[in-house]
Amino acid sequence: MTQKIRNFCIIAHIDHGKSTLADRLIETTGTLEKREMQEQMLDGMDLERERGITIKLTPVRMEYKAKGAGSKEQEGEPYILNLIDTPGHVDFSYEVSRSLAAVEGAVLLVDATQGIQAQTMANLTFALEAGLTIVPAVNKIDLPAADVAGTRRDIAKLTGIPEEEVLLVSAKTGAGVSELLEAIIQRVPPPKGDENNPFRALVFDSFFDAYKGVVTYIRVVDGKLKKNEEILFAGENVRGESLEIGILHPLELSRDELHAGEIGYVATGLRDVAQARVGDTIIHFKDRDEKADLVLPGYTVPQPKVFAGIYPHSGEEFRFLRDALAKYRLNDASLQYEQETSTALGQGFRCGFLGLLHLSIVQERLKREYNIEVTVTVPSVAYRVKLRNGKTEVIRTPTEFPDPSVLESTEEQWVLVEIISRAADIGGILPLISAHAGIHRNTEYLSAERVLITAEMPLREVVVDMHDGLKSASAGYASLSYDVLNWRPTDLIKLSILVAEESVEPLAMIVPREQALREGRRIVERLKKAIPRHLFAVPIQAAIGGKVIARETIPAMRKDVTGYLYGGDVTRKKKLLEKQKKGKKKMAKVGSVDIPPEAYLAALGK
Ligand SMILES: Nc1nc2c(ncn2[C@@H]2O[C@H](COP(=O)(O)OP(=O)(O)OP(=O)(O)O)[C@@H](O)[C@H]2O)c(=O)[nH]1
Ligand SMILES: [Mg+2]
């Protein structure tokens, strides 16, 4: 049975056409009719469609009769193809690594107008480490700007796969897609599992459904699972039932059984989201005594890179936020959080994210999927402080920054950055590296036009805006990836922000002393624009310890907002005042000053 299954994912740098290729595969295999489809079909979330990026992994099962281009034996044989579309943005790389563990092959796609990019290399490395068979393909060959031959040569060099085996496709026109399907069948090995062994399956994704409870996406490794069987999450030791099982087509399509090698879903009926963990192994409850032998390796959850506090707009919403975060995390295990209390914002959570895009997606999904608007404090990377008493601590928010009287020294994390760019852009990129406190290490020519630049940089500089700088320095052609190196000493200080003489903790930042003045000025100027006028003048100050280093003042408001209505229409005036009141409720009050949530974001951007 497993002989006729092929499990693979599509990996690539962001925007190289993975989801569009998935569309063509779904179409070519007749999984869905053209009229049932829309562009980037697997980007099911509104947010994905609006931003044009994939955020979540998405599996889809297809059936396909092989043409047998490679061998007569395969001709006309029906195959089950399980495809997983993955995100390309580095902030969602945990989705990629989880997908890799559920399949035997990876289609490595490279946009012929962009060539090999940083995440092409990073994802290829992950796929090779996972022991997958790589099926490389050049995409967007329909575009006039495509360098098909050059890209093909570069991929061959990178993967060690002969040039003629690197496929050429257009995910837009469908050219080469049938050949790609044949190559997947020929080259990707069938899954190894045995249907006669005890059942075990890897949980590679999950979400909460109001009716079905916890629903998990699984890759069956051995044995088979039927509907209405007693199951056990082996790692967490939690009992459940396979209330509904099925395949993803890409929508859930219920089935009576799932066999070794297959990918599908199980609705468990579990209500407690903390009990279902991505990376856990599901087995039959009756096999619980053999649990130790059956458990699969699971995943290493990536370390968060950026930290920020998330607070509800009002204290009453805290419970909802707590519940929402628990459910949200089921679907995004890369989010980490713990409860914290702030004097200005009340009860909330300190969260760890994989990057700033991840942070913004979490904030947006909480709003859309759970109807909760949150205030996010200024994001920060982790720092290490050495105290006078000899202790060393890792701090993740400015609130934790120790008082100067007990502080011995401070350190920050450095990373090794790899930038891939056109040779012509080196002149713009090297100064960018020094402007971000980086040290250029090496420039290696991958081909005549393409270079790999390596540099050491503080993590803080990389996460904040190195990506944007790189895009403008290279007209969008350069990309970067990074790995953590070590901790290095930096003279860091806590920059406090005072509004109307009161310190606003969520706006505090940890910055190198030499940048304090510049940052301080920048923030007070931004806040001046973002905080509405009040009936009195509001001073905004940036300070280190007790010393003010930058200051702006918001002048007092001159007239009532309803003034322009000339008193005439009373109901209208009332309405306006009502509206104004509502608007106010959402703001955090600092002393007598209202700070709108946008102000926190304004302080953030460079
Ligand atoms: N001309 C042309 N455009 C393509 C082709 N493949 C994809 N595109 C376009 O490239 C853009 C990005 O395509 P996606 O399929 O969303 O790329 P992706 O790799 O899934 O992106 P992420 O999932 O966010 O990493 C879209 O505007 C597609 O229409 C192709 O073969 N030819
Ligand atoms: Mg995509």
XYZ file of C-alpha atoms and ligand atoms in Angstrom:
639
model
C 0.000 0.000 0.000
C 2.712 2.522 0.965
C 4.441 1.797 -2.352
C 1.897 3.997 -4.086
C 2.245 6.967 -1.737
C 4.520 9.962 -2.220
C 4.765 12.570 0.520
C 6.536 15.817 -0.260
C 6.615 19.482 0.604
C 7.444 22.528 -1.457
C 10.203 24.694 -0.048
C 11.673 27.952 -1.342
C 12.582 31.497 -0.531
C 9.624 33.835 0.033
C 7.530 34.571 -3.074
C 9.293 32.085 -5.320
C 5.925 30.567 -6.238
C 5.273 27.614 -3.879
C 1.573 28.237 -3.341
C 1.020 28.969 -7.027
C 2.767 25.722 -7.933
C 0.542 23.933 -5.424
C -2.456 25.343 -7.346
C -1.174 23.856 -10.597
C -0.521 20.487 -8.948
C -4.030 20.440 -7.499
C -5.399 21.339 -10.913
C -3.266 18.957 -12.973
C -4.138 16.014 -10.746
C -7.824 16.922 -10.971
C -8.069 17.172 -7.171
C -10.284 20.200 -7.617
C -12.056 21.553 -10.660
C -10.831 24.844 -12.027
C -14.087 26.524 -11.024
C -13.611 25.401 -7.404
C -10.240 27.095 -7.274
C -8.819 30.522 -6.652
C -5.242 31.764 -6.808
C -2.924 30.482 -4.068
C -5.737 28.209 -3.023
C -3.872 26.848 0.000
C -3.416 30.304 1.505
C -6.786 29.858 3.176
C -6.470 32.543 5.834
C -7.732 36.014 4.885
C -4.553 37.440 6.299
C -2.473 35.271 3.975
C -4.466 36.386 0.982
C -4.335 40.056 1.879
C -0.605 40.055 2.440
C 0.136 37.631 -0.375
C 2.274 35.448 1.867
C 1.927 31.990 3.322
C 1.932 31.912 7.118
C 0.829 28.356 7.872
C 1.828 25.011 6.411
C -1.065 23.442 4.472
C -1.353 19.799 3.452
C -3.372 18.584 0.490
C -3.922 15.065 -0.742
C -4.036 14.408 -4.469
C -4.496 11.329 -6.618
C -2.632 10.944 -9.854
C -2.241 8.307 -12.558
C 1.421 8.185 -13.483
C 2.307 8.517 -17.129
C 5.291 6.314 -16.474
C 7.847 8.561 -18.136
C 10.591 6.886 -16.131
C 9.512 3.290 -16.017
C 6.868 1.161 -17.738
C 5.881 -0.319 -14.373
C 4.550 3.036 -13.190
C 2.486 3.702 -16.306
C -1.177 4.229 -15.524
C -0.665 3.357 -11.871
C -2.691 5.486 -9.428
C -0.578 7.261 -6.832
C -1.526 9.122 -3.684
C 0.412 12.354 -3.463
C 0.460 14.245 -0.190
C 1.768 17.737 -0.685
C 2.532 20.251 2.064
C 2.827 23.890 1.054
C 5.164 25.796 3.382
C 5.828 29.490 4.085
C 8.995 31.117 2.734
C 9.411 33.912 5.270
C 12.020 33.150 7.886
C 9.669 34.100 10.757
C 7.575 31.031 9.908
C 10.431 28.586 9.495
C 9.044 26.382 12.270
C 6.165 25.578 9.895
C 8.779 24.388 7.395
C 10.694 22.208 9.805
C 7.506 20.539 11.010
C 6.488 19.856 7.419
C 9.861 18.312 6.637
C 9.386 15.725 9.378
C 6.130 14.525 7.807
C 7.411 13.802 4.287
C 10.101 11.965 2.290
C 10.786 14.536 -0.400
C 11.025 18.272 -0.995
C 10.472 20.201 -4.193
C 13.025 22.994 -4.009
C 11.735 25.882 -6.061
C 13.846 28.805 -7.272
C 12.408 31.876 -8.971
C 14.376 32.326 -12.224
C 14.173 36.116 -11.977
C 15.618 36.128 -8.440
C 17.956 33.149 -8.392
C 19.085 31.357 -5.263
C 18.297 33.346 -2.115
C 19.086 33.071 1.582
C 16.037 30.961 2.470
C 16.639 28.739 -0.555
C 19.889 27.742 1.094
C 18.542 27.666 4.647
C 15.532 25.503 3.744
C 17.627 23.219 1.560
C 19.953 22.647 4.502
C 16.989 21.781 6.756
C 15.599 19.372 4.154
C 18.941 17.615 3.747
C 19.351 17.353 7.512
C 15.907 15.742 7.632
C 17.173 13.186 5.103
C 14.747 14.179 2.350
C 15.100 13.583 -1.379
C 15.386 16.933 -3.143
C 13.540 17.543 -6.409
C 14.874 20.894 -7.631
C 12.955 23.095 -10.066
C 13.411 26.500 -11.676
C 10.144 28.474 -11.525
C 8.696 31.467 -13.417
C 10.312 30.439 -16.690
C 7.504 32.310 -18.481
C 8.830 35.708 -17.393
C 10.971 37.678 -19.862
C 13.417 38.597 -17.084
C 13.984 34.942 -16.194
C 17.548 33.668 -16.296
C 16.556 30.055 -16.758
C 19.919 28.603 -17.783
C 21.866 30.497 -15.128
C 19.456 29.577 -12.333
C 19.485 25.944 -13.431
C 23.277 25.877 -13.373
C 23.373 27.514 -9.916
C 20.872 25.018 -8.475
C 22.831 22.099 -9.904
C 25.975 23.448 -8.274
C 24.228 24.033 -4.945
C 22.490 20.653 -4.727
C 24.989 18.484 -6.552
C 22.138 17.246 -8.757
C 22.978 17.132 -12.506
C 21.728 20.151 -14.438
C 19.463 18.102 -16.714
C 17.621 16.773 -13.649
C 16.743 20.273 -12.470
C 13.194 20.741 -13.777
C 11.901 23.860 -15.499
C 8.397 25.009 -14.626
C 6.030 27.903 -14.727
C 3.600 27.746 -11.833
C 1.645 30.419 -13.633
C 1.160 28.812 -17.055
C 1.491 25.208 -15.905
C 4.432 24.519 -18.210
C 6.560 21.642 -16.959
C 4.156 20.740 -14.143
C 3.346 17.243 -15.506
C 7.053 16.511 -15.781
C 7.483 17.638 -12.197
C 4.736 15.239 -11.061
C 6.459 12.370 -12.862
C 9.792 13.306 -11.295
C 8.229 13.312 -7.825
C 6.867 9.802 -8.374
C 10.152 8.515 -9.739
C 12.567 10.165 -7.350
C 10.826 10.539 -3.981
C 10.893 7.216 -2.124
C 7.611 5.787 -0.781
C 7.132 6.023 2.993
C 8.821 3.277 4.991
C 6.103 2.476 7.557
C 4.461 -0.892 8.090
C 0.714 -1.232 8.282
C 0.985 -4.324 10.461
C 2.964 -2.626 13.222
C 1.236 -0.950 16.155
C -0.265 2.384 15.183
C 1.750 5.543 15.707
C 1.493 8.953 14.114
C 3.350 12.239 14.371
C 1.281 15.329 15.193
C 2.663 18.055 12.916
C -0.033 20.688 13.298
C -3.219 21.340 15.227
C -5.991 23.830 15.791
C -9.026 24.307 17.961
C -12.477 23.830 16.507
C -15.441 25.011 18.542
C -17.440 21.874 17.640
C -14.805 19.182 17.260
C -12.373 20.315 19.977
C -8.687 19.833 19.259
C -8.082 18.757 15.658
C -4.606 17.486 14.797
C -2.863 16.958 11.480
C -0.984 13.709 11.559
C 1.464 11.698 9.530
C 0.794 8.015 10.151
C 4.165 6.337 10.551
C 3.070 2.762 11.273
C -0.136 0.744 11.583
C -3.607 2.116 11.012
C -6.153 4.216 12.817
C -9.895 3.789 12.589
C -12.706 6.067 13.538
C -13.908 5.946 17.165
C -10.834 4.269 18.600
C -9.285 5.146 21.923
C -6.045 7.017 21.424
C -3.249 8.335 23.597
C -1.039 11.392 23.155
C 2.008 9.439 24.231
C 4.248 12.326 25.321
C 1.644 14.193 27.354
C -0.026 10.947 28.435
C -3.478 12.225 27.533
C -6.330 10.023 26.480
C -8.687 10.901 23.669
C -10.804 9.387 20.948
C -10.558 9.456 17.176
C -14.029 10.964 16.875
C -13.492 11.822 13.252
C -10.589 11.045 10.953
C -9.951 11.866 7.351
C -7.815 13.401 4.657
C -7.207 16.990 3.613
C -8.536 17.594 0.197
C -7.559 20.373 1.008
C -10.729 20.684 3.108
C -11.378 17.970 5.660
C -12.902 14.922 4.030
C -13.831 12.224 6.505
C -12.663 8.619 6.074
C -12.990 5.446 8.112
C -9.290 4.627 8.249
C -5.852 6.137 7.915
C -2.905 3.869 7.068
C 0.857 3.868 7.436
C 2.401 6.513 5.188
C -0.727 8.629 4.937
C -1.268 12.223 5.984
C -4.614 13.270 7.417
C -6.457 14.721 10.381
C -7.946 13.421 13.617
C -10.598 15.239 15.622
C -9.903 14.184 19.190
C -12.713 15.762 21.145
C -10.154 17.172 23.584
C -11.206 20.512 25.053
C -8.076 21.306 27.006
C -5.725 22.770 24.429
C -2.705 22.435 26.705
C -2.937 18.652 26.380
C -2.488 18.388 22.644
C 1.071 19.220 21.706
C 2.477 19.567 18.226
C 5.353 17.097 17.914
C 3.667 14.521 20.150
C 2.999 10.941 19.007
C -0.512 9.520 18.885
C -0.813 5.790 19.585
C -3.665 3.422 20.399
C -4.615 3.630 24.045
C -4.373 -0.165 24.233
C -0.656 0.053 23.374
C 0.070 2.378 26.295
C 2.494 -0.060 27.933
C 4.713 -0.040 24.836
C 4.596 3.729 24.714
C 8.337 4.176 25.250
C 9.114 2.153 22.113
C 6.564 3.943 19.985
C 7.276 7.599 20.721
C 8.658 9.524 17.732
C 11.428 12.113 18.108
C 9.143 15.171 17.717
C 10.568 18.651 17.231
C 12.840 21.159 18.844
C 10.798 24.332 19.280
C 12.808 27.270 17.913
C 14.108 29.880 20.335
C 12.208 33.174 20.163
C 14.275 36.093 18.873
C 12.084 39.056 19.803
C 10.153 39.706 23.014
C 7.272 42.047 23.725
C 4.428 42.385 26.199
C 0.860 41.831 25.043
C -1.895 43.494 27.076
C -5.662 43.632 26.725
C -7.162 47.092 26.381
C -9.158 46.623 29.528
C -8.708 44.534 32.639
C -11.959 42.642 32.019
C -10.584 41.282 28.783
C -7.631 39.579 30.450
C -9.439 36.241 30.832
C -10.417 36.250 27.168
C -6.878 37.042 26.153
C -5.546 34.178 28.259
C -7.985 31.772 26.683
C -7.325 33.113 23.187
C -3.558 32.792 23.558
C -3.855 29.178 24.674
C -5.974 28.314 21.640
C -3.863 30.397 19.315
C -0.699 28.688 20.485
C -2.126 25.303 19.608
C -1.977 26.480 16.012
C 1.332 28.338 16.351
C 3.698 26.552 18.678
C 6.488 29.026 17.927
C 4.739 31.645 20.077
C 5.903 31.562 23.686
C 4.252 33.435 26.508
C 4.084 33.839 30.247
C 1.960 36.008 32.456
C 3.307 39.360 33.656
C 1.943 42.472 35.306
C 2.773 46.019 34.351
C 1.944 49.082 36.424
C 0.706 50.988 33.378
C -1.088 48.228 31.475
C -2.229 45.823 34.158
C -2.215 42.071 33.667
C -0.881 40.730 30.421
C 1.700 38.423 28.893
C 5.326 38.582 28.021
C 5.653 36.876 24.650
C 8.510 35.568 22.547
C 8.321 35.739 18.743
C 10.490 34.537 15.882
C 10.652 38.042 14.405
C 8.753 41.270 13.921
C 6.526 39.874 11.171
C 5.586 37.023 13.488
C 4.673 39.587 16.172
C 2.484 41.539 13.799
C 0.752 38.357 12.580
C 0.038 37.216 16.138
C -1.462 40.597 16.968
C -3.587 40.563 13.817
C -4.768 36.972 14.238
C -5.801 37.607 17.846
C -7.930 40.437 16.563
C -9.485 38.547 13.667
C -9.850 35.072 15.077
C -10.515 35.896 18.712
C -11.837 39.441 18.478
C -9.301 40.777 20.968
C -7.390 43.971 20.437
C -4.141 44.182 22.313
C -1.489 46.727 23.140
C 1.990 45.543 22.259
C 4.973 46.993 24.097
C 8.139 48.014 22.255
C 9.790 44.753 21.138
C 13.226 43.866 22.377
C 15.756 41.082 21.913
C 17.143 39.256 24.947
C 20.156 40.725 26.756
C 22.442 39.334 29.412
C 23.391 41.293 32.490
C 26.136 40.594 34.995
C 25.360 41.840 38.478
C 27.757 43.115 41.154
C 26.892 40.088 43.299
C 28.385 37.817 40.618
C 25.063 36.599 39.181
C 24.274 36.536 35.453
C 20.715 36.963 34.187
C 19.042 36.939 30.794
C 16.505 39.747 30.524
C 13.824 39.983 27.901
C 12.054 43.251 28.647
C 13.256 46.690 29.730
C 11.284 46.245 32.966
C 13.786 43.605 34.001
C 16.754 45.906 33.441
C 18.601 46.104 36.764
C 19.195 49.300 38.659
C 22.594 50.813 37.703
C 23.716 50.515 41.323
C 23.722 46.699 41.165
C 24.807 46.364 37.539
C 28.305 45.234 36.666
C 28.176 44.831 32.863
C 25.855 44.068 29.946
C 26.035 41.752 26.930
C 24.082 41.152 23.754
C 23.818 38.290 21.280
C 25.757 38.345 18.048
C 24.788 36.423 14.945
C 26.516 35.235 11.811
C 24.655 36.774 8.892
C 24.694 35.312 5.400
C 23.592 37.630 2.650
C 23.070 36.481 -0.902
C 23.070 39.250 -3.476
C 23.957 40.257 -6.993
C 27.652 41.032 -7.309
C 26.693 44.523 -8.519
C 25.098 45.339 -5.139
C 28.140 44.641 -2.955
C 28.939 48.372 -2.929
C 25.596 49.175 -1.304
C 25.537 46.260 1.110
C 28.937 46.564 2.787
C 28.262 50.095 4.116
C 24.868 48.862 5.338
C 26.607 46.180 7.378
C 28.889 48.731 9.065
C 25.964 51.091 9.637
C 24.342 48.250 11.607
C 27.436 47.751 13.768
C 28.384 44.655 11.756
C 31.813 43.281 10.900
C 32.241 42.090 7.324
C 33.932 38.698 7.251
C 33.938 37.342 3.734
C 32.626 37.723 0.202
C 32.455 34.569 -1.861
C 31.441 34.400 -5.515
C 28.822 31.679 -6.013
C 28.808 32.440 -9.718
C 29.924 35.381 -11.870
C 26.889 37.461 -10.847
C 26.033 36.117 -7.423
C 27.829 36.525 -4.124
C 27.563 35.231 -0.579
C 28.540 37.894 1.952
C 29.111 36.818 5.532
C 29.240 39.214 8.454
C 28.948 39.237 12.220
C 26.298 41.533 13.625
C 24.388 42.199 16.832
C 21.044 40.348 16.731
C 19.323 43.592 17.755
C 20.425 45.280 14.532
C 19.402 42.340 12.356
C 15.863 41.901 13.637
C 14.894 45.534 13.679
C 15.446 46.772 10.171
C 18.292 45.050 8.395
C 15.809 43.351 6.069
C 14.349 46.641 4.859
C 17.755 48.217 4.432
C 18.920 45.251 2.434
C 15.901 45.379 0.162
C 16.529 49.012 -0.711
C 20.276 48.533 -1.108
C 19.696 45.782 -3.666
C 16.411 46.670 -5.376
C 14.912 43.638 -3.648
C 17.455 41.142 -4.962
C 19.376 40.433 -1.772
C 18.230 38.304 1.142
C 19.667 37.211 4.437
C 19.611 34.456 6.997
C 21.381 34.253 10.330
C 22.533 31.952 13.092
C 23.251 32.870 16.677
C 26.991 33.015 17.475
C 27.622 34.145 21.062
C 27.209 36.825 23.727
C 29.463 39.863 23.541
C 29.889 42.871 25.849
C 28.011 46.059 24.877
C 27.399 49.101 27.032
C 23.594 49.013 27.308
C 21.277 51.366 29.140
C 17.570 51.519 29.800
C 15.932 54.434 28.056
C 12.788 55.493 29.929
C 10.008 57.493 28.355
C 8.049 59.937 30.487
C 4.689 61.320 29.471
C 3.434 64.162 31.656
C 6.303 63.475 34.051
C 5.297 59.851 34.514
C 7.334 56.924 33.280
C 5.498 54.814 30.667
C 6.968 51.390 31.228
C 5.770 49.757 27.944
C 7.623 52.416 25.952
C 10.954 51.837 27.681
C 13.779 50.411 25.579
C 17.163 48.860 26.071
C 19.703 50.529 23.766
C 23.470 50.888 23.503
C 24.562 54.005 25.389
C 25.989 55.550 22.224
C 22.592 55.361 20.514
C 20.580 56.647 23.452
C 20.459 60.259 22.342
C 19.397 59.449 18.796
C 16.768 56.926 19.901
C 15.469 59.233 22.609
C 14.952 62.083 20.148
C 13.325 59.803 17.644
C 10.811 58.423 20.106
C 9.746 61.718 21.642
C 9.219 63.159 18.158
C 7.131 60.171 17.123
C 5.067 60.270 20.293
C 4.424 63.952 19.871
C 2.652 63.102 16.625
C 0.909 59.976 17.885
C -0.589 61.223 21.160
C -3.650 63.450 20.739
C -3.765 66.897 22.261
C -5.195 67.322 25.725
C -6.706 70.285 27.514
C -3.287 70.906 29.016
C 0.256 70.831 27.612
C 1.844 67.380 27.782
C 5.626 67.082 28.050
C 7.233 63.962 26.574
C 10.707 63.097 27.748
C 13.327 60.442 27.217
C 15.568 59.770 30.187
C 18.424 57.590 31.380
C 18.060 57.035 35.092
C 16.898 60.450 36.299
C 18.591 62.390 33.508
C 16.393 63.751 30.696
C 18.153 63.571 27.328
C 15.358 64.554 24.929
C 12.101 66.458 25.245
C 9.081 67.552 23.210
C 5.821 69.147 24.319
C 2.341 68.554 22.954
C 0.606 71.929 23.151
C -2.761 72.210 24.881
C -5.916 71.708 22.857
C -7.750 74.933 22.106
C -11.363 73.967 21.593
C -13.967 71.316 22.265
C -14.182 68.728 19.450
C -17.890 69.428 19.091
C -17.274 73.152 18.715
C -17.506 73.109 14.968
C -21.101 71.919 15.081
C -22.168 75.424 16.156
C -24.311 74.037 18.922
C -27.217 73.400 16.522
C -27.945 69.708 16.540
C -27.991 68.368 20.070
C -28.347 64.672 19.244
C -25.495 64.841 16.814
C -23.370 66.525 19.417
C -24.259 63.830 21.920
C -23.364 61.146 19.449
C -20.028 62.707 18.819
C -19.283 62.923 22.500
C -20.360 59.295 22.915
C -18.036 58.319 20.115
C -15.237 60.249 21.659
C -15.834 58.481 24.956
C -15.719 55.093 23.288
C -12.486 55.984 21.564
C -11.088 56.935 24.915
C -11.897 53.665 26.572
C -9.396 51.996 24.334
C -6.518 54.198 25.389
C -4.162 53.456 28.204
C -4.313 56.182 30.782
C -1.027 57.411 32.125
C -1.785 59.812 34.915
C -4.210 62.100 33.175
C -2.894 61.465 29.663
C -4.452 59.078 27.173
C -2.022 57.130 25.042
C -3.636 55.461 22.021
C -2.386 51.965 21.089
C -0.993 53.359 17.821
C 1.490 55.374 19.821
C 3.238 52.195 20.909
C 3.576 51.126 17.317
C 4.761 54.560 16.274
C 7.526 54.426 18.829
C 8.560 51.077 17.414
C 9.213 51.852 13.736
C 12.517 53.374 12.712
N 4.926 35.009 -13.998
C 4.905 34.108 -13.026
N 4.514 34.469 -11.798
C 4.503 33.531 -10.829
C 4.858 32.193 -11.069
N 4.746 31.508 -9.908
C 4.316 32.383 -8.984
N 4.166 33.603 -9.524
C 3.747 34.834 -8.840
O 4.668 35.095 -7.794
C 4.008 35.657 -6.654
C 4.296 34.831 -5.420
O 3.683 33.575 -5.585
P 3.299 32.638 -4.360
O 2.843 31.350 -4.960
O 2.415 33.310 -3.393
O 4.735 32.467 -3.695
P 5.090 31.618 -2.399
O 6.412 30.994 -2.632
O 3.982 30.706 -2.065
O 5.228 32.773 -1.297
P 5.325 32.539 0.316
O 4.478 31.374 0.631
O 4.838 33.783 0.970
O 6.767 32.289 0.604
C 2.531 35.707 -7.010
O 2.241 36.995 -7.449
C 2.403 34.692 -8.150
O 1.366 35.003 -9.027
C 5.271 31.850 -12.404
O 5.624 30.712 -12.726
N 5.272 32.850 -13.333
Mg 2.993 30.542 -0.350
